Coordinates of C-alpha atoms in Angstrom, one line a residue:
M1 CA 0.0 0.0 0.0
K2 CA 1.2 3.5 -0.8
Q3 CA 2.4 5.9 2.2
Y4 CA 0.1 8.9 2.8
N5 CA 0.9 12.0 4.5
V6 CA -1.7 13.3 7.2
G7 CA -2.4 16.1 9.5
I8 CA -4.4 16.2 12.8
I9 CA -6.2 19.2 13.3
G10 CA -7.3 19.6 16.9
A11 CA -4.2 17.6 18.0
T12 CA -4.0 19.0 21.5
G13 CA -7.4 17.9 22.7
M14 CA -8.1 14.3 24.2
V15 CA -9.1 12.8 20.7
G16 CA -6.3 14.6 18.9
Q17 CA -3.9 13.1 21.4
R18 CA -5.6 9.6 20.7
F19 CA -5.1 10.1 17.0
A20 CA -1.4 10.9 17.5
T21 CA -0.8 7.4 19.9
I22 CA -2.6 5.5 17.0
L23 CA -1.1 7.0 14.2
E24 CA 2.4 6.8 15.7
N25 CA 3.3 3.4 14.0
H26 CA 0.6 3.2 11.3
P27 CA 1.8 1.2 8.4
W28 CA 0.1 3.6 5.7
F29 CA -0.2 7.0 7.5
N30 CA 2.8 9.5 8.3
V31 CA 1.8 12.3 10.6
K32 CA 3.4 15.4 8.8
V33 CA 1.3 18.5 10.5
L34 CA -0.2 19.0 13.8
A35 CA -2.7 22.1 14.1
A36 CA -4.8 23.6 16.9
S37 CA -6.1 27.1 17.8
A38 CA -4.1 30.2 17.3
R39 CA -3.1 30.2 20.9
S40 CA -1.2 26.9 20.6
A41 CA 0.2 27.7 17.0
G42 CA 4.1 28.4 16.9
K43 CA 4.8 26.1 20.0
T44 CA 6.0 22.5 20.0
Y45 CA 3.4 19.8 20.5
K46 CA 5.0 19.0 23.7
E47 CA 4.8 22.7 24.8
A48 CA 1.3 23.2 23.5
V49 CA -0.1 20.3 25.4
G50 CA 1.9 20.8 28.5
D51 CA 0.5 19.1 31.6
R52 CA -2.8 18.1 29.7
W53 CA -1.5 14.8 28.1
A54 CA -4.3 12.5 29.0
M55 CA -3.2 9.1 27.3
P56 CA -2.1 6.0 29.1
V57 CA 1.0 6.0 27.0
P58 CA 3.5 8.7 26.5
M59 CA 3.6 11.2 23.8
P60 CA 5.1 9.9 20.4
K61 CA 8.6 11.0 20.6
T62 CA 8.5 11.5 16.7
M63 CA 5.8 14.5 17.3
E64 CA 6.9 16.1 20.4
N65 CA 9.0 18.7 18.5
I66 CA 6.5 19.4 15.8
I67 CA 5.6 22.7 15.6
I68 CA 1.8 23.4 16.0
M69 CA 0.0 25.2 13.1
D70 CA -2.8 27.4 13.2
A71 CA -5.9 25.1 12.2
E72 CA -7.6 28.0 10.6
A73 CA -5.2 30.5 9.4
D74 CA -3.0 28.0 7.8
I75 CA -5.3 25.7 5.8
E76 CA -4.0 26.5 2.3
K77 CA -0.4 25.7 3.7
I78 CA -1.6 22.5 5.4
A79 CA -3.3 21.5 2.5
G80 CA -0.2 21.5 0.5
M81 CA 1.8 19.5 3.0
V82 CA -0.5 16.4 3.2
D83 CA -2.9 14.3 1.4
F84 CA -5.6 14.5 4.0
V85 CA -6.4 15.4 7.5
F86 CA -8.2 13.9 10.7
C87 CA -10.3 16.6 12.5
A88 CA -11.0 16.6 16.0
V89 CA -11.5 20.1 16.9
N90 CA -13.4 21.7 19.9
L91 CA -15.7 24.4 18.2
T92 CA -19.2 25.1 17.8
K93 CA -20.9 23.0 15.3
E94 CA -21.4 26.1 12.7
E95 CA -17.6 26.8 13.3
T96 CA -16.8 23.4 12.8
K97 CA -18.8 22.9 9.6
K98 CA -17.4 25.8 8.1
L99 CA -13.7 24.9 8.9
E100 CA -14.2 21.3 7.4
E101 CA -15.8 22.6 4.2
K102 CA -12.7 25.2 4.0
Y103 CA -10.3 22.3 3.9
A104 CA -12.3 20.3 1.6
K105 CA -12.5 23.3 -0.8
A106 CA -8.5 23.6 -0.5
E107 CA -8.6 20.0 -2.1
C108 CA -7.9 18.4 1.3
P109 CA -10.1 15.5 2.4
V110 CA -11.3 15.6 5.8
V111 CA -11.8 12.5 8.0
S112 CA -13.9 14.0 11.1
N113 CA -14.7 13.0 14.6
N114 CA -16.7 15.9 15.0
S115 CA -20.7 15.7 15.0
A116 CA -21.1 18.8 12.9
N117 CA -21.5 17.3 9.5
R118 CA -23.2 14.0 10.6
H119 CA -26.4 15.1 9.1
T120 CA -25.1 16.8 6.2
P121 CA -27.3 14.8 3.4
D122 CA -24.2 14.1 1.2
V123 CA -21.6 13.5 3.9
P124 CA -21.1 9.7 4.3
M125 CA -21.0 8.8 8.2
V126 CA -19.6 5.5 8.3
I127 CA -19.0 2.3 10.2
P128 CA -16.5 0.7 8.0
E129 CA -18.1 -2.9 8.6
I130 CA -21.7 -1.8 8.3
N131 CA -22.3 0.9 5.8
A132 CA -19.1 1.1 3.8
D133 CA -21.1 1.6 0.5
H134 CA -22.1 5.0 1.8
I135 CA -18.8 6.4 0.8
K136 CA -19.7 6.5 -3.0
I137 CA -21.9 9.9 -2.1
I138 CA -18.6 11.5 -2.2
D139 CA -18.9 12.1 -5.8
A140 CA -22.1 14.0 -5.3
Q141 CA -20.5 16.0 -2.6
R142 CA -17.5 16.9 -4.7
K143 CA -20.0 18.1 -7.2
R144 CA -21.5 20.3 -4.7
L145 CA -18.4 21.7 -3.5
G146 CA -16.7 22.2 -6.8
T147 CA -13.7 20.0 -5.8
K148 CA -11.7 17.4 -7.3
R149 CA -10.2 15.7 -4.5
G150 CA -11.8 17.7 -1.4
F151 CA -14.6 16.1 0.7
V152 CA -15.6 15.7 4.4
A153 CA -16.5 12.1 5.8
V154 CA -17.4 11.4 9.4
K155 CA -17.6 8.6 11.8
S156 CA -20.6 8.4 14.0
N157 CA -21.2 9.1 17.7
C158 CA -19.2 7.1 20.0
S159 CA -21.9 5.6 22.3
L160 CA -23.9 3.8 19.2
Q161 CA -20.8 2.2 18.0
S162 CA -21.5 -0.2 21.2
Y163 CA -25.0 -1.4 20.3
V164 CA -25.5 -0.6 16.4
P165 CA -23.0 -3.2 15.4
A166 CA -24.8 -5.8 17.3
L167 CA -28.3 -5.0 16.0
Y168 CA -27.4 -4.6 12.2
P169 CA -26.4 -8.2 11.5
L170 CA -30.0 -9.4 12.7
D171 CA -32.0 -7.0 10.7
E172 CA -31.8 -8.4 7.1
E173 CA -33.0 -11.8 8.2
F174 CA -35.2 -11.0 11.6
G175 CA -36.3 -7.6 11.0
V176 CA -35.3 -5.2 14.0
E177 CA -38.3 -3.5 15.0
D178 CA -38.1 -1.5 18.2
V179 CA -35.0 -0.9 20.3
L180 CA -34.6 0.6 23.8
V181 CA -31.3 1.4 24.9
C182 CA -29.6 2.7 27.9
T183 CA -25.8 3.6 27.6
Y184 CA -23.4 3.9 30.4
Q185 CA -20.6 6.4 29.2
A186 CA -17.0 6.9 30.4
I187 CA -15.8 10.3 31.1
S188 CA -13.2 10.4 28.6
G189 CA -16.2 11.0 26.0
A190 CA -16.5 14.3 27.6
G191 CA -12.8 15.0 27.2
K192 CA -12.1 14.3 30.7
T193 CA -10.1 12.5 33.4
F194 CA -10.7 12.2 37.0
D195 CA -8.1 14.6 37.5
T196 CA -9.7 17.4 35.5
W197 CA -13.3 16.4 36.8
P198 CA -13.2 15.2 40.4
E199 CA -17.0 15.6 40.8
M200 CA -17.4 12.5 38.6
I201 CA -15.4 10.2 41.1
D202 CA -18.1 8.0 43.0
N203 CA -20.6 9.6 40.7
V204 CA -23.2 8.9 38.0
I205 CA -24.8 12.0 36.2
P206 CA -28.1 11.0 34.4
Y207 CA -27.5 13.5 31.5
I208 CA -25.2 14.0 28.6
G209 CA -26.2 17.1 26.4
G210 CA -27.4 16.1 22.9
E211 CA -26.4 12.3 23.3
E212 CA -29.9 10.9 23.5
E213 CA -31.0 12.6 20.4
K214 CA -27.7 11.3 18.8
S215 CA -28.3 7.9 19.8
E216 CA -31.9 7.8 18.5
K217 CA -31.1 9.8 14.9
E218 CA -27.7 8.5 14.0
P219 CA -28.5 5.0 13.6
L220 CA -31.2 5.7 11.0
K221 CA -28.8 7.5 8.8
I222 CA -26.3 4.5 9.1
W223 CA -29.2 2.2 8.2
G224 CA -30.1 4.4 5.2
K225 CA -29.7 4.3 1.5
V226 CA -27.7 6.4 -1.0
E227 CA -30.2 7.8 -3.4
G228 CA -29.2 10.3 -5.8
N229 CA -27.5 13.1 -4.2
E230 CA -28.0 12.2 -0.9
I231 CA -28.3 9.8 1.9
I232 CA -32.0 9.0 2.8
P233 CA -32.2 7.8 6.6
A234 CA -34.2 4.8 7.2
T235 CA -37.4 5.0 9.0
K236 CA -36.8 1.8 11.0
P237 CA -35.7 0.5 13.6
H238 CA -37.3 2.7 16.1
F239 CA -34.8 3.9 18.7
T240 CA -35.2 5.3 22.1
A241 CA -32.5 6.0 24.3
Q242 CA -31.3 7.0 27.8
C243 CA -27.5 8.2 28.2
L244 CA -25.8 8.4 31.6
R245 CA -22.1 9.5 32.6
V246 CA -20.3 6.9 34.8
A247 CA -17.0 7.0 36.9
V248 CA -15.2 5.1 34.3
T249 CA -12.2 6.3 32.4
D250 CA -12.8 4.8 28.9
G251 CA -15.4 2.4 27.7
H252 CA -19.0 2.9 26.9
M253 CA -21.6 0.1 28.0
A254 CA -25.1 -0.5 26.7
A255 CA -28.0 -2.3 28.1
V256 CA -30.1 -3.1 24.8
F257 CA -33.8 -4.3 24.5
V258 CA -35.0 -5.4 21.3
R259 CA -38.2 -6.3 19.2
F260 CA -38.0 -8.2 15.9
K261 CA -40.4 -8.7 13.1
N262 CA -39.4 -12.4 13.0
K263 CA -38.2 -13.5 16.4
P264 CA -35.1 -15.4 15.9
S265 CA -33.9 -18.2 18.4
K266 CA -30.8 -17.2 20.8
E267 CA -28.6 -19.7 18.7
Q268 CA -29.4 -17.8 15.4
I269 CA -28.5 -14.5 17.1
L270 CA -24.9 -16.0 18.4
E271 CA -24.3 -17.5 15.2
K272 CA -25.1 -14.1 13.2
W273 CA -22.8 -12.3 15.6
E274 CA -20.1 -14.8 15.4
S275 CA -20.0 -14.9 11.4
F276 CA -20.6 -11.3 10.7
K277 CA -17.7 -9.5 8.9
G278 CA -17.9 -6.2 6.8
K279 CA -15.8 -4.5 4.2
A280 CA -13.2 -3.9 6.7
Q281 CA -12.4 -7.4 7.3
E282 CA -12.9 -8.3 3.6
L283 CA -10.2 -5.6 2.7
D284 CA -8.2 -6.7 5.8
L285 CA -7.6 -3.0 6.7
P286 CA -4.7 -2.3 9.4
S287 CA -6.8 -1.3 12.0
A288 CA -9.8 -3.7 11.5
P289 CA -10.5 -6.4 14.1
K290 CA -10.3 -9.8 12.9
Q291 CA -13.4 -10.8 14.8
F292 CA -15.8 -7.7 15.1
L293 CA -18.3 -9.2 17.6
Y294 CA -17.1 -11.3 20.3
Y295 CA -19.8 -12.9 22.8
F296 CA -19.0 -13.8 26.4
N297 CA -21.0 -16.5 28.0
E298 CA -20.3 -15.6 31.4
D299 CA -23.0 -13.8 33.5
N300 CA -20.6 -11.1 34.7
L301 CA -18.9 -10.4 31.3
P302 CA -18.1 -8.0 29.4
Q303 CA -16.7 -5.9 31.8
T304 CA -15.4 -2.2 30.8
K305 CA -12.0 -2.8 32.6
L306 CA -11.4 -6.3 31.1
Q307 CA -12.7 -6.2 27.6
R308 CA -12.4 -2.2 26.3
N309 CA -9.0 -2.9 24.9
L310 CA -10.1 -6.3 22.9
E311 CA -8.3 -6.2 19.4
G312 CA -6.6 -2.9 20.0
G313 CA -10.0 -1.6 21.5
M314 CA -11.5 -2.0 18.0
A315 CA -13.7 -5.0 18.6
I316 CA -17.1 -5.0 20.1
S317 CA -17.9 -7.1 23.2
C318 CA -21.4 -8.5 23.7
G319 CA -22.9 -10.7 26.5
R320 CA -26.0 -11.5 28.7
L321 CA -28.3 -12.4 25.7
R322 CA -31.6 -13.7 27.1
E323 CA -35.3 -13.3 26.5
D324 CA -37.1 -10.6 27.9
T325 CA -40.8 -10.3 29.5
Q326 CA -41.5 -7.2 27.1
Y327 CA -39.3 -7.0 24.3
D328 CA -38.0 -10.2 22.6
Y329 CA -34.4 -10.2 24.0
K330 CA -32.0 -8.2 26.1
F331 CA -28.3 -8.1 26.1
V332 CA -25.4 -5.7 26.8
C333 CA -22.6 -4.5 24.6
L334 CA -19.3 -2.7 25.2
S335 CA -16.9 -0.6 22.9
H336 CA -14.0 1.6 23.7
N337 CA -15.1 5.3 23.3
T338 CA -12.0 7.0 22.1
L339 CA -10.5 4.0 19.9
R340 CA -13.5 2.3 18.1
G341 CA -15.8 5.0 19.2
A342 CA -13.7 8.1 18.3
A343 CA -10.1 8.2 16.7
G344 CA -9.8 4.4 16.0
G345 CA -13.1 4.6 14.0
A346 CA -11.7 7.7 12.1
V347 CA -8.4 5.9 11.3
L348 CA -10.4 2.8 10.1
L349 CA -12.5 5.0 7.9
A350 CA -9.7 6.7 6.3
E351 CA -8.1 3.2 5.7
L352 CA -11.3 2.2 3.8
L353 CA -11.2 5.5 1.8
C354 CA -7.4 5.0 0.9
A355 CA -8.2 1.2 0.0
E356 CA -11.2 2.4 -2.1
G357 CA -9.0 5.1 -3.9
Y358 CA -10.7 8.2 -2.5
M359 CA -7.4 9.6 -1.3
D360 CA -5.7 9.4 -4.5

């Protein structure tokens, strides 16, 4: 595979830091540019982050002395130095949308971790194992933007990556009708650690701004179809969600209740999970887990601390599948929110886009 030069826009934040650690030894991607706000510009990465390094591993030595560029003022310059950028900025939705389009219009593709463009009709929001075919909408987006190379592609919200992967393989044969989900979300999802958010210690907060709407709406775009110049969201399954912040560093857990059109047996569900492979596995992408969905038979698994790093934090762990008194079945799922759910999911999406020729 050819080598690509890449940039991280928003490199000093928590997701930007996670991008840095994932890309340190990536077989296809070489980090050439780190960019952040004007106040960090001109400093080395090490100086700009200071004591805010929040990763469990040290800052990559190869990046410590890279001089931070200005994410907004240096767009043209950055576009000339890289093949594409990863975006994880901390701006308003409107500002983020504008910034990502400016990069795209400078003929620099953007793979975004931000939510701003998730519901733009011609922007693909992709979990590579599930809806890889949505990337073909990029041709329509390029026409709208007037670009040859530039485009924006996004990954979905981090919490729904714990439960949508387990539901999707069941839909074609059994028809997923209604889903009730409660998510128990780690503090890193808010860009925090226990040091920076001491009030989360020994605590649960039953509200995460905007999260429930995302959890109910975004799966329908993932389930949707490319028609003409846009992605038309599906009308089913019907989702209802409740999202809680819990005292955990990394890892989002979901308790899922599901009703089917044609109720499967427990064995049929387990067989679908075990055999499910997507485009990421077919193409053998570097960040793709070999086994996407794992099932644990033990009553007390999966556990956040034990299973969140499965297959480099890119696999989904399922457990406690059993019949329910009101729905057909209930089960739990777990994903690593800053790996599969954020930076890792975006890197996997970028690998898919490279493999399919969109970065050339």
